[in-house]
Tab-separated table of C-alpha atoms in Angstrom:
chain	number	residue	atom	x	y	z
A	1	MET	CA	33.577	127.010	126.562
A	2	VAL	CA	31.578	126.872	123.352
A	3	LYS	CA	28.904	129.317	122.257
A	4	VAL	CA	26.843	129.082	119.095
A	5	ILE	CA	25.862	132.226	117.208
A	6	SER	CA	23.058	131.895	114.684
A	7	LEU	CA	23.845	134.914	112.514
A	8	GLY	CA	20.838	135.983	110.475
A	9	GLY	CA	21.515	136.497	106.804
A	10	SER	CA	19.630	139.787	107.059
A	11	ILE	CA	22.480	141.074	109.224
A	12	VAL	CA	25.261	139.980	106.862
A	13	VAL	CA	23.469	140.787	103.596
A	14	PRO	CA	20.499	143.104	104.295
A	15	ASP	CA	20.555	144.369	100.705
A	16	GLN	CA	24.184	143.948	99.778
A	17	VAL	CA	27.035	142.670	101.941
A	18	ASP	CA	27.282	144.958	105.005
A	19	THR	CA	31.042	145.412	105.137
A	20	GLU	CA	30.897	148.081	107.864
A	21	PHE	CA	29.044	145.750	110.217
A	22	LEU	CA	31.352	142.837	109.404
A	23	LYS	CA	34.438	144.965	110.182
A	24	LYS	CA	33.066	145.805	113.651
A	25	PHE	CA	31.908	142.228	114.199
A	26	LEU	CA	35.374	140.936	113.291
A	27	VAL	CA	37.086	143.249	115.790
A	28	LEU	CA	34.708	142.275	118.609
A	29	ILE	CA	34.966	138.529	118.013
A	30	LYS	CA	38.747	138.520	117.660
A	31	ASP	CA	39.081	140.510	120.887
A	32	TYR	CA	36.760	138.064	122.682
A	33	LEU	CA	38.706	135.035	121.461
A	34	ASP	CA	42.150	136.538	122.113
A	35	LYS	CA	41.326	137.115	125.791
A	36	ASP	CA	41.007	133.379	126.412
A	37	LYS	CA	42.319	130.761	123.992
A	38	LYS	CA	39.890	128.193	125.448
A	39	ARG	CA	36.944	130.141	124.091
A	40	LYS	CA	35.279	128.679	121.010
A	41	LEU	CA	32.523	130.028	118.776
A	42	ILE	CA	30.371	128.334	116.169
A	43	PHE	CA	28.790	130.631	113.580
A	44	VAL	CA	25.775	129.406	111.615
A	45	VAL	CA	24.880	131.966	108.963
A	46	GLY	CA	21.669	132.540	107.009
A	47	GLY	CA	21.115	133.461	103.374
A	48	GLY	CA	19.931	137.068	103.676
A	49	SER	CA	18.730	139.126	100.724
A	50	THR	CA	20.638	136.880	98.298
A	51	ALA	CA	18.419	133.942	99.271
A	52	ARG	CA	15.249	136.048	99.191
A	53	ALA	CA	16.033	137.526	95.762
A	54	TYR	CA	16.652	134.145	94.137
A	55	GLN	CA	13.677	132.514	95.860
A	56	LYS	CA	11.475	135.389	94.677
A	57	ALA	CA	12.745	134.986	91.104
A	58	TYR	CA	11.933	131.278	91.227
A	59	ARG	CA	8.404	131.939	92.499
A	60	GLU	CA	7.796	134.531	89.784
A	61	ILE	CA	8.903	132.217	86.987
A	62	VAL	CA	7.223	128.915	87.842
A	63	THR	CA	3.490	128.408	88.264
A	64	SER	CA	3.705	125.964	91.176
A	65	PRO	CA	6.810	126.744	93.278
A	66	ASP	CA	8.117	123.845	95.330
A	67	ASN	CA	9.186	124.409	98.949
A	68	ASN	CA	12.130	122.033	98.639
A	69	ASN	CA	13.490	123.913	95.629
A	70	GLN	CA	13.140	127.198	97.492
A	71	ASP	CA	15.018	125.721	100.439
A	72	TRP	CA	17.878	124.498	98.239
A	73	ILE	CA	18.174	127.975	96.709
A	74	GLY	CA	18.313	129.498	100.189
A	75	ILE	CA	20.882	126.923	101.342
A	76	ALA	CA	23.150	127.858	98.421
A	77	ALA	CA	23.067	131.470	99.609
A	78	THR	CA	23.974	130.424	103.173
A	79	LYS	CA	27.015	128.581	101.817
A	80	LEU	CA	28.226	131.716	100.069
A	81	ASN	CA	27.851	133.757	103.275
A	82	ALA	CA	29.522	131.012	105.305
A	83	GLU	CA	32.551	130.986	103.009
A	84	LEU	CA	32.836	134.752	103.477
A	85	LEU	CA	32.814	134.356	107.279
A	86	LYS	CA	35.353	131.542	107.139
A	87	ALA	CA	37.668	133.722	105.045
A	88	LEU	CA	37.278	136.654	107.464
A	89	PHE	CA	38.190	134.440	110.424
A	90	SER	CA	40.830	132.464	108.514
A	91	ASN	CA	43.447	132.653	111.287
A	92	TYR	CA	40.895	131.379	113.827
A	93	CYS	CA	39.100	128.833	111.649
A	94	ALA	CA	41.074	125.782	110.528
A	95	ASP	CA	38.207	123.655	109.258
A	96	ASP	CA	35.957	123.589	106.216
A	97	VAL	CA	32.461	125.081	106.359
A	98	VAL	CA	30.078	122.614	107.980
A	99	THR	CA	27.247	121.743	105.589
A	100	ASP	CA	25.845	118.802	107.553
A	101	PRO	CA	25.637	119.146	111.364
A	102	THR	CA	25.166	115.381	111.727
A	103	ALA	CA	28.317	114.388	109.801
A	104	GLU	CA	31.812	113.920	111.212
A	105	ILE	CA	33.025	117.386	112.166
A	106	SER	CA	36.509	118.654	112.937
A	107	PHE	CA	36.782	121.638	115.299
A	108	LYS	CA	40.507	122.267	115.618
A	109	ALA	CA	40.692	125.997	116.209
A	110	GLN	CA	38.552	128.613	117.984
A	111	VAL	CA	36.013	129.237	115.222
A	112	LEU	CA	33.807	126.869	113.272
A	113	VAL	CA	31.500	128.146	110.501
A	114	ALA	CA	28.374	126.357	109.295
A	115	SER	CA	25.889	126.967	106.490
A	116	GLY	CA	22.386	125.648	105.854
A	117	TRP	CA	21.907	121.892	105.655
A	118	LYS	CA	18.878	120.469	103.847
A	119	PRO	CA	15.264	121.330	102.959
A	120	GLY	CA	12.792	121.517	105.811
A	121	PHE	CA	15.272	122.994	108.265
A	122	SER	CA	16.551	126.517	108.791
A	123	THR	CA	19.975	127.571	110.038
A	124	ASP	CA	18.356	128.016	113.475
A	125	PHE	CA	17.857	124.244	113.595
A	126	ASP	CA	21.457	123.654	112.493
A	127	ALA	CA	22.584	125.942	115.335
A	128	VAL	CA	20.628	123.888	117.877
A	129	LEU	CA	22.079	120.610	116.571
A	130	LEU	CA	25.619	121.983	116.729
A	131	GLY	CA	24.946	123.393	120.187
A	132	GLU	CA	23.859	119.958	121.361
A	133	ARG	CA	26.806	118.245	119.689
A	134	PHE	CA	29.489	120.524	121.133
A	135	LYS	CA	27.775	121.051	124.513
A	136	ALA	CA	27.375	124.791	124.023
A	137	ASP	CA	26.073	126.658	127.050
A	138	THR	CA	24.186	129.184	124.906
A	139	VAL	CA	22.774	129.657	121.421
A	140	VAL	CA	22.651	133.338	120.495
A	141	ASN	CA	20.220	134.205	117.714
A	142	LEU	CA	21.197	137.480	116.054
A	143	SER	CA	18.824	138.997	113.505
A	144	ASN	CA	16.872	142.193	112.821
A	145	ILE	CA	14.552	141.220	115.704
A	146	ALA	CA	15.747	142.851	118.944
A	147	LYS	CA	13.274	141.088	121.256
A	148	VAL	CA	10.541	138.505	121.185
A	149	PHE	CA	7.067	140.069	121.420
A	150	SER	CA	4.065	138.525	123.178
A	151	ASP	CA	2.326	138.494	119.763
A	152	ASP	CA	2.959	139.729	116.214
A	153	PRO	CA	3.233	143.524	116.723
A	154	LYS	CA	2.188	144.102	113.096
A	155	LYS	CA	-1.154	142.453	113.807
A	156	ASN	CA	-1.620	143.177	117.502
A	157	PRO	CA	-0.933	146.743	118.699
A	158	ASN	CA	-1.054	145.511	122.295
A	159	ALA	CA	1.889	143.140	121.830
A	160	VAL	CA	4.757	143.861	124.226
A	161	PRO	CA	8.491	142.996	124.138
A	162	LEU	CA	9.577	140.279	126.547
A	163	ASP	CA	12.774	139.804	128.565
A	164	LYS	CA	12.062	136.098	129.143
A	165	ILE	CA	9.675	133.500	127.780
A	166	SER	CA	9.270	129.748	128.236
A	167	TRP	CA	9.536	127.369	125.300
A	168	GLU	CA	5.889	126.376	125.692
A	169	ASP	CA	4.725	129.991	125.399
A	170	PHE	CA	7.165	130.641	122.551
A	171	LYS	CA	5.744	127.695	120.594
A	172	LYS	CA	2.326	129.368	120.689
A	173	ILE	CA	3.812	132.428	118.959
A	174	VAL	CA	5.823	130.771	116.154
A	175	GLY	CA	3.582	127.762	115.475
A	176	ASN	CA	4.678	124.322	114.271
A	177	GLU	CA	5.256	124.650	110.526
A	178	TRP	CA	8.454	125.597	108.673
A	179	ILE	CA	8.000	127.743	105.561
A	180	PRO	CA	11.078	128.817	103.520
A	181	GLY	CA	11.909	132.446	104.323
A	182	LYS	CA	9.527	132.540	107.290
A	183	ASN	CA	10.369	135.617	109.399
A	184	VAL	CA	10.144	134.604	113.065
A	185	PRO	CA	12.595	135.122	115.957
A	186	PHE	CA	13.427	131.394	115.997
A	187	ASP	CA	11.930	128.914	113.579
A	188	PRO	CA	9.302	126.324	114.666
A	189	ILE	CA	11.416	123.209	113.968
A	190	ALA	CA	14.416	124.626	115.843
A	191	THR	CA	12.059	125.672	118.634
A	192	ALA	CA	10.762	122.129	119.082
A	193	LYS	CA	14.304	120.692	119.212
A	194	ALA	CA	15.634	123.375	121.591
A	195	ALA	CA	12.631	122.861	123.871
A	196	GLU	CA	13.274	119.111	123.896
A	197	LEU	CA	16.916	119.734	124.879
A	198	LYS	CA	15.926	122.384	127.468
A	199	MET	CA	18.422	124.643	125.739
A	200	LYS	CA	18.781	128.381	126.454
A	201	VAL	CA	18.479	130.642	123.440
A	202	ILE	CA	19.050	134.396	123.449
A	203	VAL	CA	17.334	136.521	120.799
A	204	ALA	CA	18.975	139.911	120.221
A	205	ALA	CA	19.538	142.628	117.629
A	206	GLY	CA	22.379	141.511	115.410
A	207	LYS	CA	23.918	144.873	114.627
A	208	ASP	CA	24.203	146.070	118.236
A	209	ILE	CA	27.888	145.263	118.699
A	210	GLU	CA	28.121	146.535	122.286
A	211	ASN	CA	25.102	144.456	123.245
A	212	LEU	CA	26.660	141.354	121.698
A	213	LYS	CA	29.773	141.986	123.775
A	214	LEU	CA	27.650	141.894	126.945
A	215	ILE	CA	26.046	138.623	125.837
A	216	LEU	CA	29.380	136.965	125.077
A	217	GLU	CA	30.690	138.048	128.467
A	218	ASP	CA	27.618	136.496	130.160
A	219	LYS	CA	26.433	139.813	131.588
A	220	MET	CA	22.845	138.560	131.639
A	221	ASP	CA	21.521	141.423	133.752
A	222	MET	CA	22.819	144.080	131.356
A	223	PHE	CA	22.109	143.022	127.771
A	224	LYS	CA	19.004	143.811	125.703
A	225	GLY	CA	17.151	140.875	124.254
A	226	THR	CA	14.942	137.906	125.158
A	227	ILE	CA	15.978	134.706	126.905
A	228	ILE	CA	13.957	131.703	125.716
A	229	GLY	CA	14.016	128.644	127.946
């Protein structure tokens, strides 16, 4: 009974660390896990404003910024956020933060926390790899995007929010190229891998705690968000 939650850094650190959200998140997750000791959750956390601030500084200082360097800066921020999550769930998380989803991984308790991995891949991709590895039934992508739209609503006023979308149609929206800091519901590289695995991914607003509760309880006809797959 494993679920993977890709927790957007913009939810954890929108500007500074959102302690009020994390307190509510902690209560919800502990309650969910305490109801059934067989339940397991994998959290893969992004870099948030910390990553963006340092990447921006790098771009402003050098004349020809390198994508790999920007990725490594972002990955460092994800590791900081991951260590925070591991500390918050210390009684539920017995293992070190996962920094490589392809390495040997111990998953002794109910919670496993992972950070970013290497350049060219976002934490969305790490979430998909961990979902495949631990046979997760769902990957939940929590960010500041509540639903997938039929097109970029900033560019197309006729774009509409979707309850469901196929991977093929989703690929047309996000494209094929990974760019550090790219703001899409689910990144292109992760999209390709999830489509290959025929995996189900749920995109939902990260700070809607009650909505997350519905998702965790598999109340698919009640939650707000988009099912990709």
